[in-house]
mmCIF file of C-alpha atoms in Angstrom:
data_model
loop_
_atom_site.group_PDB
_atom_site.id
_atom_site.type_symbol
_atom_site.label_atom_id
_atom_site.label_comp_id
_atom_site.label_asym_id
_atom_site.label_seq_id
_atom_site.Cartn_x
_atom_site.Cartn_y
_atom_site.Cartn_z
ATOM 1 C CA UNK A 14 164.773 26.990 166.858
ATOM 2 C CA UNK A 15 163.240 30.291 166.816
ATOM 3 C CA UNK A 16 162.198 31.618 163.200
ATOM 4 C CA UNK A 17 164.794 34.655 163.471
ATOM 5 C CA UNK A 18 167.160 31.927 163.716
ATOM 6 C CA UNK A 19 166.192 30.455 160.359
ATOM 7 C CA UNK A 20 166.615 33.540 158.354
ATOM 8 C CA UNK A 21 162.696 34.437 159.274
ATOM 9 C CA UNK A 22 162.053 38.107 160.213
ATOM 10 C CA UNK A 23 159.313 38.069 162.435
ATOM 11 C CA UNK A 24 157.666 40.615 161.466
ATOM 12 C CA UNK A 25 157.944 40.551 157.864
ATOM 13 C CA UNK A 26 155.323 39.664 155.198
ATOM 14 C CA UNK A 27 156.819 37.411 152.365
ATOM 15 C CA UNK A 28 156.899 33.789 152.968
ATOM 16 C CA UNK A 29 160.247 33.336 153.346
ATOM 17 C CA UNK A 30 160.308 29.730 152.955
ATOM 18 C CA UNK A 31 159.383 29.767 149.345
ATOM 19 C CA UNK A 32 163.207 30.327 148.417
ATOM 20 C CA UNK A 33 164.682 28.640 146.274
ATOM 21 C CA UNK A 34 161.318 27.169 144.889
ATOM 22 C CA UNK A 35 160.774 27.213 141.317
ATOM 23 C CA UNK A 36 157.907 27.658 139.677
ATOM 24 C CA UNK A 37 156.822 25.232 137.145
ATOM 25 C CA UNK A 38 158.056 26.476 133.628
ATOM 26 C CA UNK A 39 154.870 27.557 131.486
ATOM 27 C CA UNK A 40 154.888 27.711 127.227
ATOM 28 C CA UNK A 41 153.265 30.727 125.618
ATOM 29 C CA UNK A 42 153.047 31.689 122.090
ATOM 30 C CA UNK A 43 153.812 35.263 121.213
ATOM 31 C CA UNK A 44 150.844 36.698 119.470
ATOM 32 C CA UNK A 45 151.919 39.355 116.613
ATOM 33 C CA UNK A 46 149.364 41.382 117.023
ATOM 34 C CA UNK A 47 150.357 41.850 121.261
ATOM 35 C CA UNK A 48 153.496 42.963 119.839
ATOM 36 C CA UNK A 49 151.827 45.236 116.717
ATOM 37 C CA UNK A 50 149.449 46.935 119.672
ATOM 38 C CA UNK A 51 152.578 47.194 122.016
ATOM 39 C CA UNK A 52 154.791 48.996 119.257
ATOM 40 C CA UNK A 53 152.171 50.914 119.027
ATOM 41 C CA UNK A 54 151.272 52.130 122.582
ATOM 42 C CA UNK A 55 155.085 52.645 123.226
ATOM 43 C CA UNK A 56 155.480 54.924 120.162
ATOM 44 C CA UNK A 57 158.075 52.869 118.827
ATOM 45 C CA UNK A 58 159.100 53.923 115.419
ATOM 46 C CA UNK A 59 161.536 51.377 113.850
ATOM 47 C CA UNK A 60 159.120 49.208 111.362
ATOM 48 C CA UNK A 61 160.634 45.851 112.429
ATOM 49 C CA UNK A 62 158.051 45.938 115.447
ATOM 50 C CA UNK A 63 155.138 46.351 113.385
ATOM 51 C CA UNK A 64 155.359 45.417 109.760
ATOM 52 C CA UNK A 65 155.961 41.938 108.701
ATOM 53 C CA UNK A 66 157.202 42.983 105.349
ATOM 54 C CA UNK A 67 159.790 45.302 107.063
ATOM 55 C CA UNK A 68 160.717 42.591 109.718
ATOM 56 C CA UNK A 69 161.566 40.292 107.082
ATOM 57 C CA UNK A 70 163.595 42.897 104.431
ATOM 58 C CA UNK A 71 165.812 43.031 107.840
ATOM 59 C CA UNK A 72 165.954 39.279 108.031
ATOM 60 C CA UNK A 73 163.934 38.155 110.669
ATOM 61 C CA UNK A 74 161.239 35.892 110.347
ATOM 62 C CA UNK A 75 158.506 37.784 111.787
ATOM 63 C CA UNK A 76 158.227 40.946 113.679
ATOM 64 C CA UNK A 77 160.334 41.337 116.727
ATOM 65 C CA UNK A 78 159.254 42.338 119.965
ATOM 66 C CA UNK A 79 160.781 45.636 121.360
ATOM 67 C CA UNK A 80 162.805 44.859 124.648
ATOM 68 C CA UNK A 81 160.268 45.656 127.023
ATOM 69 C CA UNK A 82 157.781 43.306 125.436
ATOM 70 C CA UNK A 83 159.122 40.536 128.232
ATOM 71 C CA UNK A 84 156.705 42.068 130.877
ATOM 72 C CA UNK A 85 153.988 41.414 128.215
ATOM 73 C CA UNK A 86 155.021 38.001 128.358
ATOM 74 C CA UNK A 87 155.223 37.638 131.788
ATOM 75 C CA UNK A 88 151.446 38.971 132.632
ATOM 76 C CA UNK A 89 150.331 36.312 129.696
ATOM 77 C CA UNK A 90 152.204 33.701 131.959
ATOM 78 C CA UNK A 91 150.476 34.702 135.403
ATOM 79 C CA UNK A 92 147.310 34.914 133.572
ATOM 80 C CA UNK A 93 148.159 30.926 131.803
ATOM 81 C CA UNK A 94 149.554 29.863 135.912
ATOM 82 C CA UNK A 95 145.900 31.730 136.914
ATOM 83 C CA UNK A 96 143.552 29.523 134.157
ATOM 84 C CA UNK A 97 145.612 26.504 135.903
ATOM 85 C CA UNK A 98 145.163 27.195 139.015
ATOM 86 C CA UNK A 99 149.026 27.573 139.827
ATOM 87 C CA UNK A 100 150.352 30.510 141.677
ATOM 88 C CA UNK A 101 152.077 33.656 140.462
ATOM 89 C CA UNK A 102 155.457 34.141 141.424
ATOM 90 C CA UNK A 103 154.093 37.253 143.447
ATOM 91 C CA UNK A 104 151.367 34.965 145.093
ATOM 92 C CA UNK A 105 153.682 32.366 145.931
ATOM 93 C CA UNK A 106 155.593 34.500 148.251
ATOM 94 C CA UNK A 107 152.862 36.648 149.705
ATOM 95 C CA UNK A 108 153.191 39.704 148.175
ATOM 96 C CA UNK A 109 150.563 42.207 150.053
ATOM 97 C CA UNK A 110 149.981 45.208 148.004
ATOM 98 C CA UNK A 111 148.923 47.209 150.273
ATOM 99 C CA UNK A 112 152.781 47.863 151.380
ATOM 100 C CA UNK A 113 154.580 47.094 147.973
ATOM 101 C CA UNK A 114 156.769 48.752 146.687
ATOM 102 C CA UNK A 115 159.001 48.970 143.474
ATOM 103 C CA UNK A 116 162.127 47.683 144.003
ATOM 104 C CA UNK A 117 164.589 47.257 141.117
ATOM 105 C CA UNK A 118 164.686 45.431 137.752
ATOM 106 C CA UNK A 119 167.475 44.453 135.581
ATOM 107 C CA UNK A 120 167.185 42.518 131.987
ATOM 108 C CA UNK A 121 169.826 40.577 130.119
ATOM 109 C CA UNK A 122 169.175 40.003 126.508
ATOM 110 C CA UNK A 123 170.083 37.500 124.590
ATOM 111 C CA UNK A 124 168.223 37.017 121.667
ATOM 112 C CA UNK A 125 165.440 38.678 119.601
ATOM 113 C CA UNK A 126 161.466 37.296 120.169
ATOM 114 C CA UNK A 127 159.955 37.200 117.218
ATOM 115 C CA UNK A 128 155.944 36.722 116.403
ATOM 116 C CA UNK A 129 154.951 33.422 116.555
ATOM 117 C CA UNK A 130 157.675 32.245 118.903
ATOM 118 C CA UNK A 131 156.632 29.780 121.395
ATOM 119 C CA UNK A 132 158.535 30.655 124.665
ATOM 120 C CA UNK A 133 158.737 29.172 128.319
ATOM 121 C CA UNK A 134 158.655 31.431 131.255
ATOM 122 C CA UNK A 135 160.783 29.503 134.745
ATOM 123 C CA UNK A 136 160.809 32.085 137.611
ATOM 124 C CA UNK A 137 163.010 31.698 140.418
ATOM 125 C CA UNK A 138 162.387 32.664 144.528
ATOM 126 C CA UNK A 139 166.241 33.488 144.596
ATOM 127 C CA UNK A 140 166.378 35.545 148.200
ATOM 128 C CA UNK A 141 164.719 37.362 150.913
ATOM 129 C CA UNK A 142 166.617 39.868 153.017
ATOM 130 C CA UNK A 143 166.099 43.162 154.749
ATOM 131 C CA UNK A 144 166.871 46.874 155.141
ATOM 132 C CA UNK A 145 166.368 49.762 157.734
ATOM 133 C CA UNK A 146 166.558 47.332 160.671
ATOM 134 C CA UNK A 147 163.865 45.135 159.153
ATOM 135 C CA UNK A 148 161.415 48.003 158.188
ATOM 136 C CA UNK A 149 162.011 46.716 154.727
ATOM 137 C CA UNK A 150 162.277 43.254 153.415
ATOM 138 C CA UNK A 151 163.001 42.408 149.861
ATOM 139 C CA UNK A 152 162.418 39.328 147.625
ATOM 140 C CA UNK A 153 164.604 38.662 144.939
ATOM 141 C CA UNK A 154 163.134 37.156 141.648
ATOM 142 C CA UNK A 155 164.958 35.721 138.876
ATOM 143 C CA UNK A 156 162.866 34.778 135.264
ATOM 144 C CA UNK A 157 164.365 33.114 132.289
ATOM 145 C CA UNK A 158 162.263 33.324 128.983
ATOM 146 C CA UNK A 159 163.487 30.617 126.335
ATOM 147 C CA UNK A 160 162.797 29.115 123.263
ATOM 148 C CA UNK A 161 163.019 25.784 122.219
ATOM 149 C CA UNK A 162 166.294 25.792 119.486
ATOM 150 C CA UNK A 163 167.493 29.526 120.698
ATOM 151 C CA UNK A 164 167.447 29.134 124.183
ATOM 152 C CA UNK A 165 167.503 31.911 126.448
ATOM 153 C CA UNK A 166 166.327 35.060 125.471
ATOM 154 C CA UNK A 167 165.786 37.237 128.404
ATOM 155 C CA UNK A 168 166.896 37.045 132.127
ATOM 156 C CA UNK A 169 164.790 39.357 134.356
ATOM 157 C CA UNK A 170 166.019 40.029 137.864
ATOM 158 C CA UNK A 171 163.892 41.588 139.824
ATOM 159 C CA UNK A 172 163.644 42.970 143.650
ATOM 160 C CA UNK A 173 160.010 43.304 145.245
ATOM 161 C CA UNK A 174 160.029 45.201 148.817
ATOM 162 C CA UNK A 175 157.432 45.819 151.412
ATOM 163 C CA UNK A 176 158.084 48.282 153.700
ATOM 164 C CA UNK A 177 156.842 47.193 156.998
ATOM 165 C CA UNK A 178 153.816 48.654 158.850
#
């Protein structure tokens, strides 16, 4: 059986038979003062993301990370995978930088993160497919950050494309 004929394009880069796998689910805590210093950088105004006092008047039990804080999370991961010598999700497929490019991202939210929070990252090789006759392939990627007692708080889906040389 040819590899065309098993959903291979032959000229593509991404390992396409890393779908489906899973990567091994990996525990991080989330440090306050990540979140303080990303508040921060982001411009964010609302207290909650950078005073505990004001977090907690609000009800929370610590500071809560803005929405975009999940990527922050997801570097710590690939650094944690890294120290372990485990792949990235990005690694695990192939990605070649030298012909990324940014596909699309979309985030469901489910819950707040909060400082202190220990949280699992589980990414998912969902699909491969391709565009313009094959001059661009795609990888779809879905994440799931939980916690413990609140369970998920953030699904990521997210598209990763070469386009071909």
């Amino acid at each position: 059986m040819s590899e065309t004929a098993i959903g291979v394009n032959p000229k593509g880069i991404f390992d396409r038979h890393t779908k489906g796998r899973v990567l091994a689910s990996v525990a991080v805590e989330v440090e306050r003062g990540r979140i303080q210093f990303f508040s921060q950088v982001l411009g964010v105004k609302d207290p909650i993301h950078f005073d505990v006092a004001s977090a907690r008047a609000a009800g929370h039990s610590d500071i809560v990370a803005p929405p975009s804080f999940f990527t922050v999370i997801d570097a710590t991961v690939n650094e944690e995978r890294a120290r372990r010598g485990e792949p990235s999700a990005a690694s695990l497929v192939k990605v070649d930088y030298r012909y990324l490019l940014h596909g699309d991202e979309t985030y469901e939210y489910f819950g707040p993160i909060f400082a202190g929070d220990e949280v699992s990252l589980t990414t998912t090789v969902a699909d491969f497919y391709d565009k313009k006759g094959g001059e661009m392939e795609f990888v779809t990627l879905i994440s799931e950050l939980r916690h413990a007692e609140r369970g998920v708080l953030v699904r990521a889906t997210r598209n990763l494309l070469h386009r071909l040389p």
